[in-house]
């Protein structure tokens, strides 16, 4: 139980299968308390139950990660309920598989809003909290780490694909 009691947010963690659900399960098995953030409250509740079965606390918050106000509400709710955030795993992401010449401005914008801006602003808001905690604790280099942020990327950032030209730069 290496993560016992660490207050953790996992975005995109509610699916029945996939990387996000595996992340939620892994953190739960290691003792973390996990807030599952995603578009589907029902799917998030099932993932949260996995954490509870391991003995951890869990909550589910529905959020459209492309909307700043919803991201802020998630961070505010976790801080209100748990008092701190120790780990953020930015896993939420999306893409459409279409030829470059066929992409619409709306498709490209939505992928950027979720993958880049959603990750950016979730990270920014959590980082503000972590910095405030570090300042309050008079953190000095070499002290135990106050928090961790993990941004999930993709092999697409390094290896191009003709049908993911709008997705790859958002993951880099």
PDB file of C-alpha atoms in Angstrom:
ATOM      1  CA  UNK A   1       0.000   0.000   0.000  1.00  0.00           C
ATOM      2  CA  UNK A   2       2.542   2.525  -1.198  1.00  0.00           C
ATOM      3  CA  UNK A   3      -0.061   5.249  -1.815  1.00  0.00           C
ATOM      4  CA  UNK A   4      -2.061   4.820   1.404  1.00  0.00           C
ATOM      5  CA  UNK A   5      -4.358   7.797   1.915  1.00  0.00           C
ATOM      6  CA  UNK A   6      -2.997   9.928  -0.938  1.00  0.00           C
ATOM      7  CA  UNK A   7      -5.781  12.106  -2.313  1.00  0.00           C
ATOM      8  CA  UNK A   8      -5.768  11.492  -6.056  1.00  0.00           C
ATOM      9  CA  UNK A   9      -7.683  12.806  -9.055  1.00  0.00           C
ATOM     10  CA  UNK A  10      -7.822  10.661 -12.195  1.00  0.00           C
ATOM     11  CA  UNK A  11      -9.413  12.276 -15.245  1.00  0.00           C
ATOM     12  CA  UNK A  12     -10.922   9.959 -17.823  1.00  0.00           C
ATOM     13  CA  UNK A  13     -10.988   7.155 -15.284  1.00  0.00           C
ATOM     14  CA  UNK A  14     -14.550   5.949 -15.571  1.00  0.00           C
ATOM     15  CA  UNK A  15     -14.605   3.723 -18.616  1.00  0.00           C
ATOM     16  CA  UNK A  16     -15.229   0.006 -18.125  1.00  0.00           C
ATOM     17  CA  UNK A  17     -12.110  -0.788 -20.092  1.00  0.00           C
ATOM     18  CA  UNK A  18      -9.129   1.268 -21.006  1.00  0.00           C
ATOM     19  CA  UNK A  19      -6.170   2.987 -19.466  1.00  0.00           C
ATOM     20  CA  UNK A  20      -8.107   5.311 -17.155  1.00  0.00           C
ATOM     21  CA  UNK A  21      -9.969   2.505 -15.419  1.00  0.00           C
ATOM     22  CA  UNK A  22      -6.709   0.560 -15.033  1.00  0.00           C
ATOM     23  CA  UNK A  23      -5.113   3.642 -13.445  1.00  0.00           C
ATOM     24  CA  UNK A  24      -8.013   3.989 -10.986  1.00  0.00           C
ATOM     25  CA  UNK A  25      -7.756   0.301 -10.058  1.00  0.00           C
ATOM     26  CA  UNK A  26      -3.978   0.467  -9.638  1.00  0.00           C
ATOM     27  CA  UNK A  27      -4.182   3.514  -7.368  1.00  0.00           C
ATOM     28  CA  UNK A  28      -6.976   1.866  -5.370  1.00  0.00           C
ATOM     29  CA  UNK A  29      -4.947  -1.322  -4.903  1.00  0.00           C
ATOM     30  CA  UNK A  30      -2.058   0.782  -3.610  1.00  0.00           C
ATOM     31  CA  UNK A  31      -4.287   2.440  -1.003  1.00  0.00           C
ATOM     32  CA  UNK A  32      -4.967   5.829  -2.609  1.00  0.00           C
ATOM     33  CA  UNK A  33      -8.226   7.698  -2.196  1.00  0.00           C
ATOM     34  CA  UNK A  34      -9.406   8.432  -5.730  1.00  0.00           C
ATOM     35  CA  UNK A  35     -11.691  10.995  -7.290  1.00  0.00           C
ATOM     36  CA  UNK A  36     -12.796   9.593 -10.644  1.00  0.00           C
ATOM     37  CA  UNK A  37     -13.487  12.403 -13.108  1.00  0.00           C
ATOM     38  CA  UNK A  38     -15.250  11.816 -16.402  1.00  0.00           C
ATOM     39  CA  UNK A  39     -18.164  12.494 -18.688  1.00  0.00           C
ATOM     40  CA  UNK A  40     -20.286   9.604 -17.396  1.00  0.00           C
ATOM     41  CA  UNK A  41     -21.224   9.665 -13.738  1.00  0.00           C
ATOM     42  CA  UNK A  42     -22.441   6.044 -13.908  1.00  0.00           C
ATOM     43  CA  UNK A  43     -19.154   4.748 -15.321  1.00  0.00           C
ATOM     44  CA  UNK A  44     -17.255   6.783 -12.739  1.00  0.00           C
ATOM     45  CA  UNK A  45     -19.328   5.292  -9.938  1.00  0.00           C
ATOM     46  CA  UNK A  46     -18.381   1.785 -11.053  1.00  0.00           C
ATOM     47  CA  UNK A  47     -14.690   2.741 -11.092  1.00  0.00           C
ATOM     48  CA  UNK A  48     -15.018   4.368  -7.666  1.00  0.00           C
ATOM     49  CA  UNK A  49     -16.496   1.123  -6.333  1.00  0.00           C
ATOM     50  CA  UNK A  50     -13.260  -0.638  -7.348  1.00  0.00           C
ATOM     51  CA  UNK A  51     -11.371   1.748  -5.051  1.00  0.00           C
ATOM     52  CA  UNK A  52     -13.793   1.204  -2.172  1.00  0.00           C
ATOM     53  CA  UNK A  53     -13.395  -2.574  -2.489  1.00  0.00           C
ATOM     54  CA  UNK A  54      -9.678  -2.031  -1.860  1.00  0.00           C
ATOM     55  CA  UNK A  55     -10.470  -0.041   1.291  1.00  0.00           C
ATOM     56  CA  UNK A  56      -9.944   3.466  -0.057  1.00  0.00           C
ATOM     57  CA  UNK A  57     -12.234   6.454  -0.201  1.00  0.00           C
ATOM     58  CA  UNK A  58     -13.628   7.356  -3.589  1.00  0.00           C
ATOM     59  CA  UNK A  59     -15.807   9.954  -5.195  1.00  0.00           C
ATOM     60  CA  UNK A  60     -17.073  10.469  -8.700  1.00  0.00           C
ATOM     61  CA  UNK A  61     -17.392  13.853 -10.349  1.00  0.00           C
ATOM     62  CA  UNK A  62     -18.888  14.378 -13.756  1.00  0.00           C
ATOM     63  CA  UNK A  63     -16.922  16.881 -15.818  1.00  0.00           C
ATOM     64  CA  UNK A  64     -16.559  18.007 -19.384  1.00  0.00           C
ATOM     65  CA  UNK A  65     -12.790  18.453 -19.269  1.00  0.00           C
ATOM     66  CA  UNK A  66     -12.963  20.955 -22.126  1.00  0.00           C
ATOM     67  CA  UNK A  67     -14.829  23.446 -19.912  1.00  0.00           C
ATOM     68  CA  UNK A  68     -12.735  25.531 -17.498  1.00  0.00           C
ATOM     69  CA  UNK A  69     -15.594  26.164 -15.062  1.00  0.00           C
ATOM     70  CA  UNK A  70     -16.237  22.419 -14.740  1.00  0.00           C
ATOM     71  CA  UNK A  71     -12.537  21.733 -14.152  1.00  0.00           C
ATOM     72  CA  UNK A  72     -12.471  24.403 -11.452  1.00  0.00           C
ATOM     73  CA  UNK A  73     -15.558  22.872  -9.831  1.00  0.00           C
ATOM     74  CA  UNK A  74     -13.813  19.482  -9.670  1.00  0.00           C
ATOM     75  CA  UNK A  75     -10.737  20.925  -7.974  1.00  0.00           C
ATOM     76  CA  UNK A  76     -12.845  23.007  -5.575  1.00  0.00           C
ATOM     77  CA  UNK A  77     -15.006  19.995  -4.671  1.00  0.00           C
ATOM     78  CA  UNK A  78     -12.041  17.703  -3.996  1.00  0.00           C
ATOM     79  CA  UNK A  79     -10.397  20.364  -1.830  1.00  0.00           C
ATOM     80  CA  UNK A  80     -13.668  20.944   0.033  1.00  0.00           C
ATOM     81  CA  UNK A  81     -14.233  17.211   0.639  1.00  0.00           C
ATOM     82  CA  UNK A  82     -10.665  15.991   1.213  1.00  0.00           C
ATOM     83  CA  UNK A  83      -8.718  19.145   2.084  1.00  0.00           C
ATOM     84  CA  UNK A  84      -5.846  18.475  -0.294  1.00  0.00           C
ATOM     85  CA  UNK A  85      -4.744  16.915  -3.562  1.00  0.00           C
ATOM     86  CA  UNK A  86      -1.602  14.784  -3.516  1.00  0.00           C
ATOM     87  CA  UNK A  87      -1.676  13.327  -7.023  1.00  0.00           C
ATOM     88  CA  UNK A  88      -3.260  14.360 -10.316  1.00  0.00           C
ATOM     89  CA  UNK A  89      -3.356  11.942 -13.237  1.00  0.00           C
ATOM     90  CA  UNK A  90      -4.417  13.769 -16.400  1.00  0.00           C
ATOM     91  CA  UNK A  91      -5.633  10.846 -18.481  1.00  0.00           C
ATOM     92  CA  UNK A  92      -8.718  12.246 -20.246  1.00  0.00           C
ATOM     93  CA  UNK A  93      -8.321  12.555 -23.972  1.00  0.00           C
ATOM     94  CA  UNK A  94     -10.106  12.217 -27.260  1.00  0.00           C
ATOM     95  CA  UNK A  95      -9.575  12.018 -30.972  1.00  0.00           C
ATOM     96  CA  UNK A  96     -11.350  11.386 -34.188  1.00  0.00           C
ATOM     97  CA  UNK A  97      -9.706   9.325 -36.871  1.00  0.00           C
ATOM     98  CA  UNK A  98     -10.052  11.315 -40.063  1.00  0.00           C
ATOM     99  CA  UNK A  99      -7.918  12.396 -42.937  1.00  0.00           C
ATOM    100  CA  UNK A 100      -6.224  15.756 -42.454  1.00  0.00           C
ATOM    101  CA  UNK A 101      -8.032  17.288 -45.433  1.00  0.00           C
ATOM    102  CA  UNK A 102     -11.438  16.196 -44.119  1.00  0.00           C
ATOM    103  CA  UNK A 103     -11.179  17.633 -40.594  1.00  0.00           C
ATOM    104  CA  UNK A 104     -13.594  20.400 -39.678  1.00  0.00           C
ATOM    105  CA  UNK A 105     -12.601  23.369 -37.521  1.00  0.00           C
ATOM    106  CA  UNK A 106     -15.046  22.121 -34.859  1.00  0.00           C
ATOM    107  CA  UNK A 107     -13.404  18.677 -34.679  1.00  0.00           C
ATOM    108  CA  UNK A 108      -9.921  20.126 -34.375  1.00  0.00           C
ATOM    109  CA  UNK A 109     -11.021  22.638 -31.753  1.00  0.00           C
ATOM    110  CA  UNK A 110     -12.736  19.979 -29.630  1.00  0.00           C
ATOM    111  CA  UNK A 111      -9.665  17.718 -29.617  1.00  0.00           C
ATOM    112  CA  UNK A 112      -7.490  20.667 -28.571  1.00  0.00           C
ATOM    113  CA  UNK A 113      -9.962  21.751 -25.883  1.00  0.00           C
ATOM    114  CA  UNK A 114      -9.976  18.293 -24.271  1.00  0.00           C
ATOM    115  CA  UNK A 115      -6.408  17.099 -24.782  1.00  0.00           C
ATOM    116  CA  UNK A 116      -4.443  20.314 -24.435  1.00  0.00           C
ATOM    117  CA  UNK A 117      -6.511  22.949 -22.668  1.00  0.00           C
ATOM    118  CA  UNK A 118      -8.292  20.496 -20.340  1.00  0.00           C
ATOM    119  CA  UNK A 119      -4.973  18.994 -19.271  1.00  0.00           C
ATOM    120  CA  UNK A 120      -3.366  22.423 -18.989  1.00  0.00           C
ATOM    121  CA  UNK A 121      -6.039  24.000 -16.803  1.00  0.00           C
ATOM    122  CA  UNK A 122      -6.575  20.957 -14.571  1.00  0.00           C
ATOM    123  CA  UNK A 123      -2.830  20.879 -13.995  1.00  0.00           C
ATOM    124  CA  UNK A 124      -2.674  24.640 -13.390  1.00  0.00           C
ATOM    125  CA  UNK A 125      -5.431  24.634 -10.759  1.00  0.00           C
ATOM    126  CA  UNK A 126      -4.014  21.606  -8.924  1.00  0.00           C
ATOM    127  CA  UNK A 127      -0.504  23.055  -9.115  1.00  0.00           C
ATOM    128  CA  UNK A 128      -1.683  26.289  -7.455  1.00  0.00           C
ATOM    129  CA  UNK A 129      -2.941  24.194  -4.535  1.00  0.00           C
ATOM    130  CA  UNK A 130       0.301  22.207  -4.333  1.00  0.00           C
ATOM    131  CA  UNK A 131       2.423  25.368  -4.396  1.00  0.00           C
ATOM    132  CA  UNK A 132       0.333  26.893  -1.595  1.00  0.00           C
ATOM    133  CA  UNK A 133       0.798  23.707   0.477  1.00  0.00           C
ATOM    134  CA  UNK A 134       4.545  23.779  -0.137  1.00  0.00           C
ATOM    135  CA  UNK A 135       4.789  27.432   0.881  1.00  0.00           C
ATOM    136  CA  UNK A 136       2.755  26.787   4.033  1.00  0.00           C
ATOM    137  CA  UNK A 137       5.105  23.897   4.905  1.00  0.00           C
ATOM    138  CA  UNK A 138       8.194  26.056   4.233  1.00  0.00           C
ATOM    139  CA  UNK A 139       9.235  23.564   1.570  1.00  0.00           C
ATOM    140  CA  UNK A 140      12.934  23.466   0.692  1.00  0.00           C
ATOM    141  CA  UNK A 141      14.649  21.469  -2.062  1.00  0.00           C
ATOM    142  CA  UNK A 142      15.346  17.999  -0.752  1.00  0.00           C
ATOM    143  CA  UNK A 143      12.236  17.904   1.458  1.00  0.00           C
ATOM    144  CA  UNK A 144       9.643  15.196   0.739  1.00  0.00           C
ATOM    145  CA  UNK A 145       7.605  16.032  -2.350  1.00  0.00           C
ATOM    146  CA  UNK A 146       4.322  17.860  -1.717  1.00  0.00           C
ATOM    147  CA  UNK A 147       2.493  16.505  -4.770  1.00  0.00           C
ATOM    148  CA  UNK A 148       2.777  14.782  -8.115  1.00  0.00           C
ATOM    149  CA  UNK A 149       1.201  15.527 -11.477  1.00  0.00           C
ATOM    150  CA  UNK A 150       1.198  12.870 -14.187  1.00  0.00           C
ATOM    151  CA  UNK A 151       0.183  13.889 -17.703  1.00  0.00           C
ATOM    152  CA  UNK A 152      -0.698  10.931 -19.890  1.00  0.00           C
ATOM    153  CA  UNK A 153       0.676  11.261 -23.389  1.00  0.00           C
ATOM    154  CA  UNK A 154       0.657   9.100 -26.520  1.00  0.00           C
ATOM    155  CA  UNK A 155       3.094   7.482 -28.877  1.00  0.00           C
ATOM    156  CA  UNK A 156       1.421   9.675 -31.515  1.00  0.00           C
ATOM    157  CA  UNK A 157       3.494  12.594 -30.305  1.00  0.00           C
ATOM    158  CA  UNK A 158       6.603  10.883 -31.680  1.00  0.00           C
ATOM    159  CA  UNK A 159       5.247   8.783 -34.533  1.00  0.00           C
ATOM    160  CA  UNK A 160       3.003  10.560 -37.012  1.00  0.00           C
ATOM    161  CA  UNK A 161      -0.172   9.057 -38.381  1.00  0.00           C
ATOM    162  CA  UNK A 162      -2.004  10.476 -41.364  1.00  0.00           C
ATOM    163  CA  UNK A 163      -5.385  10.256 -39.651  1.00  0.00           C
ATOM    164  CA  UNK A 164      -4.279  11.807 -36.329  1.00  0.00           C
ATOM    165  CA  UNK A 165      -2.669  15.076 -37.454  1.00  0.00           C
ATOM    166  CA  UNK A 166      -4.857  17.113 -35.104  1.00  0.00           C
ATOM    167  CA  UNK A 167      -4.380  14.721 -32.165  1.00  0.00           C
ATOM    168  CA  UNK A 168      -0.581  14.220 -32.121  1.00  0.00           C
ATOM    169  CA  UNK A 169       0.408  17.820 -31.268  1.00  0.00           C
ATOM    170  CA  UNK A 170      -2.079  17.907 -28.375  1.00  0.00           C
ATOM    171  CA  UNK A 171      -0.325  14.945 -26.766  1.00  0.00           C
ATOM    172  CA  UNK A 172       3.202  16.306 -27.214  1.00  0.00           C
TER     173      UNK A 172
END
